[in-house]
């Protein structure tokens, strides 16, 4: 399994990650059964905990103390979790046509407040950190992530948007939180500012690369590998890099335009996915993700060689090569 | 207009409230048109700004400095605004205060992320306060408000819930934020702890009284006065104090039970509203709200007489007597 292979790369961090896992469990605990169920479900659904991993690795460049590291790792992962729950609400309502069932509505409401609750818990953890500069970065990150969500709604179904809009979106959606994880991990462990800046940029570049690959996989991986129908992004109106590259071909542009905002049949969806998959767009998008990957690696090259540096490098390579 | 009359009570605070209004406008400003529209719409829909008013009044018991006061008044009002947007998603409300809700004007997704964005802005403002105890109260308040929202979902359509469940719910939904407003206003202006505790309890009691009256008005005021159909709470499954009092009559209980979770016709809705309105339940609920009102006034009686004390007293009386 993909997730397993990635985890091997940072198996050294397992004891520390378990501490963070316990803190996360405590953070989502509440007196409400419903809330506990929803939050624990979310927690157990797992995820790669890549943000805490980056916090910990960045911390290894300074005076690493797990009790300090977890103070930023936990709220960062909580912010990420909250945004996941709220994203699910969005996607749910996209699929649903006409009137929502009472049950669907109930779940969405629970999901919304579960997200709010987790955000509030993140805030609680943040308030325990007594470094104002850390607060500042965390709150700025949260604002930009939220802004990104809104911009994603604004940019939906806009086939004629420029590349810059896309890059701005994935920056806020993915790159910023990883970038902040690296920067904060460095800062709380007392690295010098130059090291923190290299790590911040490493996180930014690797986040951009990661999201571009994610957007490519939506067209190149199978439904089974993705755990959802390929082409979901396009069907939901999210115009990603492969589409932006593919639309340069007038014939492809016409097909995309005609199928935008349509209730696509499964055959039509597969046809569009294959059209993109077989176009030069996938190669172009891959090149762009690789350019970000190399920029990320370059940032690491400025930093002292160490086990943490190597692990970051391996994770970056892994992300660059992943097939789903 | 009701709102006008209330505003007269604190007209002395107008210059300071205008400063806070400007800060709120800045706080919801963003680079996204959609987000700006949604947030400004929400801001202009207004509201009584009762939380900032209580912050300012509480501050008058200490060393009042508007630049310090606004640091807590702004995030408290932002938290309140965010919870309003998210509530509208839940209740599927099309109208609030006679104006279309963000949810109705755009859609649930925009409403959800607008709420998230406003929460993130609240966090940004909180991080600028360099008193850890203030952070602690604010984050605890936010957690409890979110928890309250979830509990409200859990308790929906439960006609057989006990009074304690209701009180716990309105505490978290309304009383806590007002209570924190009073407490924080006192603390940031450097009052002694006893004064802050009296003001905190005043806020709590007045918040409870306020919410009970709100819940009564849902049955006794007209659709026009409410700016939404009377009986909306019951139709949405929110079991409030008038219902809890009225259900003691077996005949009323049977009607309520039969109409719970039903898609009520307008006639059926009006019939239920009138049944409650004409029952002893309204009087009982009013008595309970008055008991809280008196407890609130008692807290003020322990504090030095002053213009701020008198204004708080007047607001409390006004709330106790308001008809819609």
XYZ file of C-alpha atoms in Angstrom:
648
model
C 0.000 0.000 0.000
C 1.090 3.478 -0.926
C 0.608 4.865 2.567
C 2.662 2.041 4.048
C 5.589 2.669 1.768
C 5.633 6.341 2.639
C 5.509 5.527 6.342
C 8.636 3.385 6.025
C 10.543 6.506 5.057
C 9.939 8.033 8.450
C 9.740 4.954 10.644
C 12.406 6.520 12.911
C 9.805 9.075 13.952
C 7.262 6.447 15.011
C 7.532 6.969 18.810
C 7.141 10.742 18.436
C 4.299 10.371 15.971
C 2.524 8.140 18.455
C 2.734 10.896 21.039
C 1.202 13.292 18.552
C -1.473 10.732 17.668
C -2.459 10.513 21.339
C -2.640 14.300 21.591
C -4.850 14.394 18.520
C -7.161 11.809 20.068
C -7.415 13.875 23.229
C -7.948 17.058 21.255
C -11.043 15.757 19.500
C -12.510 14.235 22.644
C -15.682 15.934 23.869
C -18.716 15.270 26.004
C -20.862 14.698 22.925
C -21.240 11.172 21.566
C -22.097 12.409 18.119
C -19.071 14.693 18.012
C -16.777 11.990 19.354
C -17.998 9.541 16.754
C -17.555 11.975 13.899
C -14.137 13.163 15.046
C -12.742 9.753 15.864
C -13.928 8.409 12.556
C -12.031 11.215 10.904
C -8.962 10.610 13.019
C -8.957 6.894 12.368
C -9.439 7.422 8.662
C -5.840 8.361 9.213
C -4.076 10.204 6.530
C -0.368 10.324 6.210
C 0.191 12.832 9.044
C 2.588 14.421 6.623
C 2.309 17.820 8.316
C 3.405 16.550 11.740
C 6.163 14.601 9.990
C 7.470 17.785 8.397
C 7.237 19.649 11.702
C 9.303 16.953 13.407
C 11.858 16.710 10.624
C 12.280 20.484 10.486
C 12.730 20.476 14.254
C 15.708 18.160 13.891
C 17.622 21.084 12.345
C 17.473 22.849 15.712
C 17.176 21.901 19.384
C 14.601 19.200 19.039
C 12.236 18.745 21.978
C 9.154 16.641 21.308
C 7.097 18.505 23.946
C 7.690 21.741 22.079
C 7.331 20.207 18.618
C 3.945 18.739 19.387
C 2.653 22.177 20.367
C 2.748 23.172 16.701
C 2.356 19.736 15.088
C -1.004 19.123 16.776
C -2.762 22.376 15.791
C -1.377 22.163 12.245
C -2.812 18.676 11.810
C -6.077 19.800 13.429
C -6.379 22.685 10.950
C -5.763 20.211 8.140
C -8.371 17.794 9.523
C -10.950 20.559 9.898
C -10.435 21.631 6.311
C -10.857 18.018 5.179
C -14.228 17.718 6.942
C -15.408 20.957 5.423
C -14.192 19.892 1.988
C -16.254 16.748 2.303
C -19.332 18.847 2.916
C -18.633 20.698 -0.306
C -18.104 17.614 -2.411
C -21.158 15.969 -0.963
C -23.377 18.836 -1.975
C -21.888 18.808 -5.472
C -22.879 15.226 -6.073
C -26.351 15.693 -4.670
C -28.946 16.903 -7.149
C -32.182 18.534 -6.174
C -33.302 18.321 -2.566
C -30.980 16.780 -0.005
C -32.312 13.909 2.056
C -32.778 14.592 5.766
C -30.007 12.139 6.487
C -27.593 13.781 4.064
C -28.376 17.140 5.603
C -27.857 15.811 9.098
C -24.472 14.447 8.168
C -23.441 17.677 6.499
C -24.444 19.671 9.541
C -22.562 17.364 11.821
C -19.581 17.574 9.503
C -19.683 21.365 9.536
C -19.742 21.652 13.301
C -17.234 18.877 13.718
C -14.940 20.971 11.556
C -15.681 24.060 13.648
C -15.037 22.159 16.834
C -11.713 20.859 15.561
C -10.717 24.381 14.513
C -11.623 25.632 17.978
C -9.470 22.893 19.477
C -6.634 23.942 17.193
C -7.043 27.450 18.544
C -6.923 26.127 22.084
C -3.618 24.431 21.365
C -2.250 27.490 19.642
C -3.033 29.674 22.651
C -0.752 27.483 24.738
C 2.275 28.451 22.675
C 3.891 31.540 24.148
C 5.716 32.731 21.024
C 3.783 35.544 19.288
C 5.583 35.001 15.971
C 4.318 31.409 15.911
C 0.739 32.578 16.558
C 1.097 35.022 13.739
C 2.199 32.417 11.199
C -0.504 29.988 12.291
C -3.335 32.488 12.069
C -2.099 33.805 8.708
C -1.951 30.230 7.442
C -5.495 29.563 8.593
C -6.774 32.723 6.914
C -5.056 31.886 3.648
C -6.348 28.299 3.681
C -9.915 29.606 4.144
C -9.411 32.199 1.449
C -8.178 29.431 -0.822
C -11.386 27.482 -0.270
C -13.486 30.458 -1.301
C -11.324 31.173 -4.335
C -11.736 27.553 -5.353
C -15.500 28.093 -5.404
C -15.101 31.341 -7.347
C -12.849 29.744 -9.954
C -15.073 26.735 -10.523
C -16.158 25.972 -14.083
C -13.899 28.726 -15.436
C -12.199 26.972 -18.306
C -10.526 30.180 -19.442
C -8.735 30.997 -16.205
C -5.002 31.545 -16.399
C -2.233 29.402 -14.965
C -1.607 31.930 -12.213
C -5.120 31.396 -10.800
C -4.450 27.687 -10.588
C -1.084 28.119 -8.899
C -2.521 30.607 -6.411
C -5.257 28.117 -5.579
C -3.038 25.106 -4.957
C -0.639 27.270 -3.004
C -3.396 28.084 -0.538
C -5.019 24.698 -0.687
C -1.923 22.596 -0.051
C 1.456 24.271 -0.212
C 0.917 26.820 2.557
C 0.105 24.358 5.314
C 3.131 22.195 4.470
C 5.302 25.270 4.148
C 4.124 26.506 7.574
C 4.727 23.052 9.066
C 8.343 23.153 7.987
C 8.854 26.765 9.016
C 7.207 26.376 12.424
C 9.027 23.137 13.172
C 12.265 25.023 12.532
C 11.318 28.136 14.490
C 10.107 26.409 17.652
C 13.291 24.382 17.792
C 15.281 27.586 17.595
C 17.020 27.298 14.235
C 18.433 30.460 12.737
C 16.159 32.396 10.382
C 18.025 31.351 7.258
C 17.472 27.667 8.017
C 13.789 28.322 8.767
C 13.440 30.188 5.453
C 15.035 27.316 3.479
C 12.719 24.849 5.175
C 9.697 27.080 4.578
C 10.529 27.261 0.869
C 11.209 23.520 0.763
C 7.704 22.955 2.182
C 6.179 25.359 -0.277
C 7.828 23.769 -3.326
C 7.131 20.218 -2.217
C 3.507 21.156 -1.496
C 3.091 22.598 -4.980
C 4.679 19.508 -6.537
C 2.505 17.246 -4.403
C -0.751 18.954 -5.389
C 0.095 19.014 -9.090
C 0.746 15.268 -8.987
C -2.548 14.808 -7.160
C -4.282 16.716 -9.925
C -2.560 14.626 -12.602
C -3.522 11.369 -10.872
C -7.171 12.397 -11.032
C -6.837 11.713 -14.769
C -4.179 8.994 -14.941
C -4.981 6.671 -12.006
C -7.825 4.172 -11.991
C -11.083 4.604 -10.092
C -9.929 1.880 -7.690
C -6.576 3.481 -7.033
C -8.217 6.850 -6.430
C -11.091 5.546 -4.329
C -13.392 7.751 -6.405
C -14.182 8.098 -10.117
C -11.287 9.411 -12.189
C -12.028 12.869 -13.563
C -13.904 13.883 -10.401
C -12.115 17.216 -10.348
C -13.369 18.158 -13.779
C -16.840 16.879 -13.016
C -16.928 19.046 -9.888
C -15.850 22.037 -11.937
C -12.315 22.172 -10.520
C -10.093 23.185 -13.414
C -6.666 21.695 -12.726
C -3.289 21.833 -14.461
C -3.828 18.893 -16.860
C -6.968 20.608 -18.144
C -5.206 23.967 -18.441
C -2.477 22.299 -20.498
C -4.853 20.224 -22.598
C -7.144 23.088 -23.539
C -4.421 24.562 -25.772
C -5.549 22.023 -28.390
C -8.646 23.622 -29.995
C -10.347 20.263 -30.504
C -9.903 19.333 -26.835
C -10.972 22.814 -25.784
C -14.253 22.409 -27.669
C -14.988 19.067 -26.013
C -14.164 20.402 -22.537
C -16.268 23.512 -23.072
C -19.230 21.466 -24.261
C -19.069 19.147 -21.247
C -18.446 21.749 -18.582
C -21.244 22.038 -16.024
C -22.994 19.060 -17.572
C -24.367 16.091 -15.743
C -21.934 13.683 -17.413
C -22.770 10.072 -18.101
C -20.140 7.580 -17.020
C -19.159 7.008 -20.637
C -18.751 10.715 -21.274
C -16.639 11.035 -18.147
C -14.349 8.169 -19.177
C -14.047 9.658 -22.649
C -12.874 12.998 -21.282
C -10.469 11.329 -18.860
C -8.927 9.339 -21.713
C -8.748 12.350 -23.963
C -6.684 14.197 -21.338
C -4.663 11.120 -20.427
C -3.621 10.589 -24.018
C -2.809 14.230 -24.678
C 0.586 15.895 -24.149
C -1.000 17.709 -21.185
C -0.065 14.996 -18.693
C 3.595 15.215 -19.670
C 3.572 19.004 -19.444
C 1.964 18.943 -16.025
C 4.469 16.329 -14.843
C 7.295 18.562 -15.978
C 5.943 21.403 -13.948
C 5.624 19.233 -10.854
C 9.205 18.098 -11.383
C 10.403 21.656 -11.634
C 8.885 22.301 -8.179
C 10.411 19.082 -6.894
C 13.855 20.203 -7.990
C 13.391 23.593 -6.404
C 12.452 21.794 -3.188
C 15.547 19.607 -3.341
C 17.714 22.631 -4.003
C 16.522 24.220 -0.765
C 17.581 21.076 1.105
C 21.028 21.231 -0.511
C 21.672 24.527 1.290
C 21.128 22.837 4.644
C 23.559 20.653 6.623
C 23.553 16.982 5.716
C 21.765 14.934 8.364
C 19.349 12.054 8.821
C 16.442 14.521 8.798
C 17.697 16.128 5.597
C 17.949 12.706 3.951
C 14.454 11.727 5.088
C 13.024 14.963 3.695
C 14.822 14.244 0.438
C 13.434 10.715 0.323
C 9.905 11.910 0.992
C 10.293 14.481 -1.779
C 11.464 11.820 -4.224
C 8.702 9.496 -3.152
C 6.108 12.182 -3.786
C 7.661 12.890 -7.169
C 7.383 9.294 -8.259
C 4.104 8.176 -6.743
C 1.682 6.581 -9.158
C -1.482 6.985 -7.021
C -37.857 49.958 15.514
C -36.751 47.692 18.314
C -33.093 47.882 17.390
C -33.236 51.668 17.418
C -34.668 51.807 20.903
C -31.984 49.506 22.256
C -29.291 51.591 20.591
C -30.527 54.695 22.411
C -29.572 53.039 25.672
C -25.933 53.025 24.724
C -25.739 56.073 22.494
C -22.829 57.345 24.629
C -20.781 54.503 23.212
C -21.453 55.474 19.621
C -17.965 56.852 18.778
C -16.296 53.758 20.229
C -18.733 51.421 18.502
C -17.945 53.135 15.218
C -14.266 52.346 15.733
C -15.178 48.712 16.310
C -17.446 48.727 13.263
C -14.541 49.928 11.112
C -12.302 47.197 12.524
C -14.965 44.608 11.740
C -15.185 45.881 8.169
C -11.422 45.612 7.816
C -11.407 42.185 9.403
C -13.763 40.691 6.838
C -11.995 42.334 3.913
C -10.212 39.949 1.594
C -8.952 39.725 -1.939
C -11.955 37.665 -2.993
C -15.013 39.436 -4.363
C -17.307 36.600 -3.409
C -15.998 36.495 0.133
C -16.148 40.275 0.491
C -19.714 40.332 -0.743
C -20.802 37.549 1.571
C -19.022 38.990 4.610
C -20.096 42.566 4.044
C -23.644 41.427 3.481
C -23.475 39.725 6.837
C -21.875 42.742 8.488
C -24.416 45.151 7.098
C -27.311 42.949 8.121
C -26.094 44.455 11.351
C -27.295 43.036 14.553
C -27.216 44.817 17.811
C -23.457 44.487 18.409
C -24.497 43.600 21.927
C -21.275 41.695 22.607
C -19.013 44.663 21.831
C -21.376 46.844 23.873
C -20.937 44.572 26.879
C -17.169 44.489 26.394
C -17.057 48.287 26.391
C -19.388 48.673 29.355
C -17.474 46.106 31.395
C -14.284 47.960 30.538
C -15.675 51.101 32.152
C -15.293 49.362 35.516
C -11.525 49.440 35.051
C -8.965 51.511 33.172
C -10.834 51.911 29.955
C -8.742 52.223 26.800
C -10.595 51.774 23.523
C -7.501 50.444 21.740
C -7.296 47.623 24.247
C -11.054 47.073 24.434
C -11.384 46.627 20.693
C -8.782 43.854 20.773
C -11.329 41.617 22.506
C -14.556 43.196 21.211
C -13.668 42.533 17.570
C -12.836 38.797 17.832
C -15.861 38.200 20.080
C -18.191 39.741 17.516
C -16.412 37.852 14.718
C -16.927 34.537 16.541
C -20.583 35.460 16.926
C -20.897 36.350 13.234
C -19.227 33.126 12.141
C -21.602 31.081 14.274
C -24.554 32.938 12.730
C -23.476 32.019 9.184
C -22.975 28.395 10.144
C -26.304 28.317 11.986
C -28.036 29.461 8.833
C -26.574 26.515 6.965
C -27.925 24.166 9.605
C -31.374 25.613 9.902
C -31.595 26.032 6.171
C -32.673 29.589 6.967
C -33.445 31.717 3.983
C -34.064 34.856 6.002
C -32.368 36.396 9.019
C -33.348 39.787 10.418
C -35.614 40.280 7.441
C -32.719 39.925 4.985
C -31.778 36.943 2.865
C -29.014 34.910 4.539
C -25.590 34.351 3.010
C -26.665 30.763 2.458
C -29.834 31.802 0.613
C -28.094 34.409 -1.501
C -25.154 32.217 -2.493
C -25.136 28.648 -1.276
C -24.183 26.437 1.631
C -20.587 26.132 0.510
C -19.977 29.843 0.410
C -21.691 30.215 3.780
C -19.523 27.521 5.301
C -16.255 28.973 4.087
C -17.306 32.520 4.885
C -17.840 31.327 8.446
C -14.442 29.619 8.444
C -12.785 32.727 7.098
C -14.384 34.915 9.749
C -13.293 32.466 12.454
C -9.770 32.576 11.080
C -9.867 36.378 11.214
C -11.059 36.162 14.802
C -8.054 33.986 15.540
C -5.782 36.519 13.862
C -7.111 39.230 16.151
C -6.818 37.020 19.198
C -3.159 36.318 18.487
C -2.461 40.036 18.751
C -3.493 40.097 22.403
C -0.488 39.372 24.605
C -2.364 38.167 27.701
C -2.409 34.342 27.873
C -5.406 34.301 30.253
C -7.456 36.184 27.656
C -6.468 33.683 24.967
C -7.492 30.897 27.245
C -10.982 32.298 27.894
C -11.510 33.056 24.211
C -10.500 29.609 23.012
C -12.553 27.904 25.717
C -15.532 30.029 24.706
C -15.106 29.081 21.078
C -14.880 25.380 21.928
C -17.997 25.536 24.075
C -19.941 27.446 21.416
C -19.040 24.765 18.843
C -19.902 22.015 21.282
C -23.243 23.737 21.841
C -23.951 23.646 18.120
C -23.351 19.913 18.011
C -25.484 19.315 21.080
C -28.241 21.317 19.435
C -28.174 18.870 16.530
C -28.139 15.901 18.909
C -31.115 17.234 20.858
C -33.201 18.039 17.806
C -36.687 16.549 17.621
C -36.352 15.144 21.143
C -39.646 16.178 22.673
C -38.896 14.224 25.848
C -35.630 15.916 26.734
C -35.343 17.416 30.193
C -35.070 21.067 31.169
C -31.401 20.694 31.968
C -30.616 19.799 28.347
C -32.333 22.966 27.205
C -30.509 25.148 29.721
C -27.162 23.597 28.846
C -27.856 24.299 25.189
C -28.797 27.962 25.547
C -25.891 28.489 27.901
C -23.507 27.435 25.170
C -25.478 28.971 22.350
C -25.904 32.444 23.844
C -25.013 32.959 27.480
C -21.356 31.976 27.235
C -20.389 34.496 24.592
C -22.088 37.350 26.452
C -20.609 36.163 29.713
C -17.124 36.085 28.144
C -17.689 39.534 26.648
C -18.346 40.979 30.086
C -15.529 39.066 31.737
C -12.948 39.901 29.080
C -13.968 43.556 28.955
C -13.320 43.681 32.687
C -10.051 41.741 32.599
C -8.377 43.679 29.795
C -9.177 46.940 31.538
C -7.508 45.622 34.686
C -10.433 45.337 37.111
C -9.918 43.162 40.186
C -10.984 39.533 39.897
C -14.106 39.979 42.007
C -15.448 42.668 39.693
C -14.645 40.515 36.659
C -16.466 37.565 38.265
C -19.581 39.656 38.976
C -19.587 40.911 35.414
C -19.057 37.408 34.059
C -22.063 36.160 36.025
C -24.110 39.191 35.000
C -23.373 38.316 31.367
C -24.253 34.696 31.917
C -27.613 35.444 33.580
C -28.581 38.135 31.094
C -27.641 35.815 28.241
C -29.864 33.074 29.614
C -32.728 35.536 30.086
C -32.181 36.919 26.604
C -32.268 33.511 24.911
C -35.367 32.380 26.786
C -37.187 35.516 25.651
C -35.991 34.891 22.114
C -37.431 31.412 22.328
C -40.731 32.751 23.679
C -40.969 35.358 20.915
C -40.699 32.625 18.318
C -44.235 31.743 19.413
C -45.691 35.079 20.523
C -44.397 37.602 17.954
C -45.765 37.990 14.435
C -43.973 36.792 11.299
C -43.319 40.447 10.417
C -41.855 41.270 13.813
C -39.635 38.206 13.700
C -38.596 38.652 10.102
C -39.279 34.907 9.671
C -42.284 32.606 10.193
C -43.335 32.236 13.831
C -42.804 28.717 15.136
C -39.629 28.267 13.059
C -37.821 26.744 16.027
C -40.342 23.953 16.422
C -40.490 23.378 12.674
C -36.698 22.996 12.628
C -36.891 20.526 15.494
C -35.448 22.872 18.097
C -37.306 22.112 21.307
C -37.343 25.321 23.328
C -38.610 26.292 26.774
C -42.206 27.175 25.757
C -42.544 23.697 24.240
C -40.998 22.041 27.294
C -43.527 23.869 29.500
C -46.488 23.264 27.204
C -45.897 19.534 26.792
C -46.959 18.973 30.415
C -50.550 19.171 29.114
C -51.214 15.693 27.672
C -53.471 17.071 24.917
C -50.773 19.507 23.779
C -48.120 16.801 24.085
C -50.095 14.586 21.706
C -50.402 17.361 19.109
C -46.710 18.240 19.367
C -45.651 14.616 19.099
C -47.848 14.076 16.044
C -46.443 17.133 14.273
C -42.794 16.648 15.135
C -40.555 16.009 12.132
C -43.468 16.673 9.800
C -43.402 18.935 6.815
C -46.011 21.281 8.276
C -48.468 23.229 6.157
C -48.708 26.906 6.969
C -52.089 26.343 8.619
C -50.733 23.551 10.789
C -47.795 25.721 11.803
C -50.064 28.620 12.788
C -52.273 26.227 14.745
C -49.349 24.936 16.795
C -48.032 28.442 17.386
C -51.441 29.548 18.673
C -51.828 26.462 20.822
C -48.556 27.269 22.605
C -49.257 30.991 22.690
C -52.580 30.439 24.434
C -51.240 27.915 26.922
C -49.813 28.685 30.374
C -46.411 27.750 28.950
C -45.622 31.279 27.806
C -46.205 32.652 31.305
C -44.070 29.942 32.866
C -41.237 30.540 30.445
C -41.451 34.287 31.064
C -41.164 33.677 34.799
C -38.018 31.712 34.272
C -36.507 34.432 32.107
C -37.369 36.956 34.800
C -35.657 34.871 37.428
C -32.469 35.051 35.362
C -33.009 38.759 34.843
C -33.164 39.326 38.583
C -30.065 37.286 39.159
C -28.324 39.448 36.569
C -29.458 42.652 38.263
C -28.297 41.345 41.616
C -24.775 40.909 40.258
C -24.800 44.565 39.182
C -25.922 45.626 42.652
C -22.603 44.343 44.052
C -20.693 46.698 41.755
C -20.044 50.438 42.227
C -22.769 52.720 40.898
C -21.711 54.377 37.662
C -22.991 55.360 34.239
C -21.848 51.986 32.872
C -23.626 50.138 35.678
C -26.832 52.079 34.942
C -26.575 51.378 31.216
C -26.088 47.656 31.849
C -29.130 47.781 34.122
C -31.183 49.544 31.454
C -30.169 47.066 28.795
C -31.114 44.223 31.136
C -34.541 45.769 31.762
C -35.012 46.434 28.074
C -34.240 42.811 27.255
C -36.659 41.715 29.951
C -39.473 43.736 28.464
C -38.880 43.451 24.736
C -41.865 42.346 22.732
C -39.972 41.308 19.613
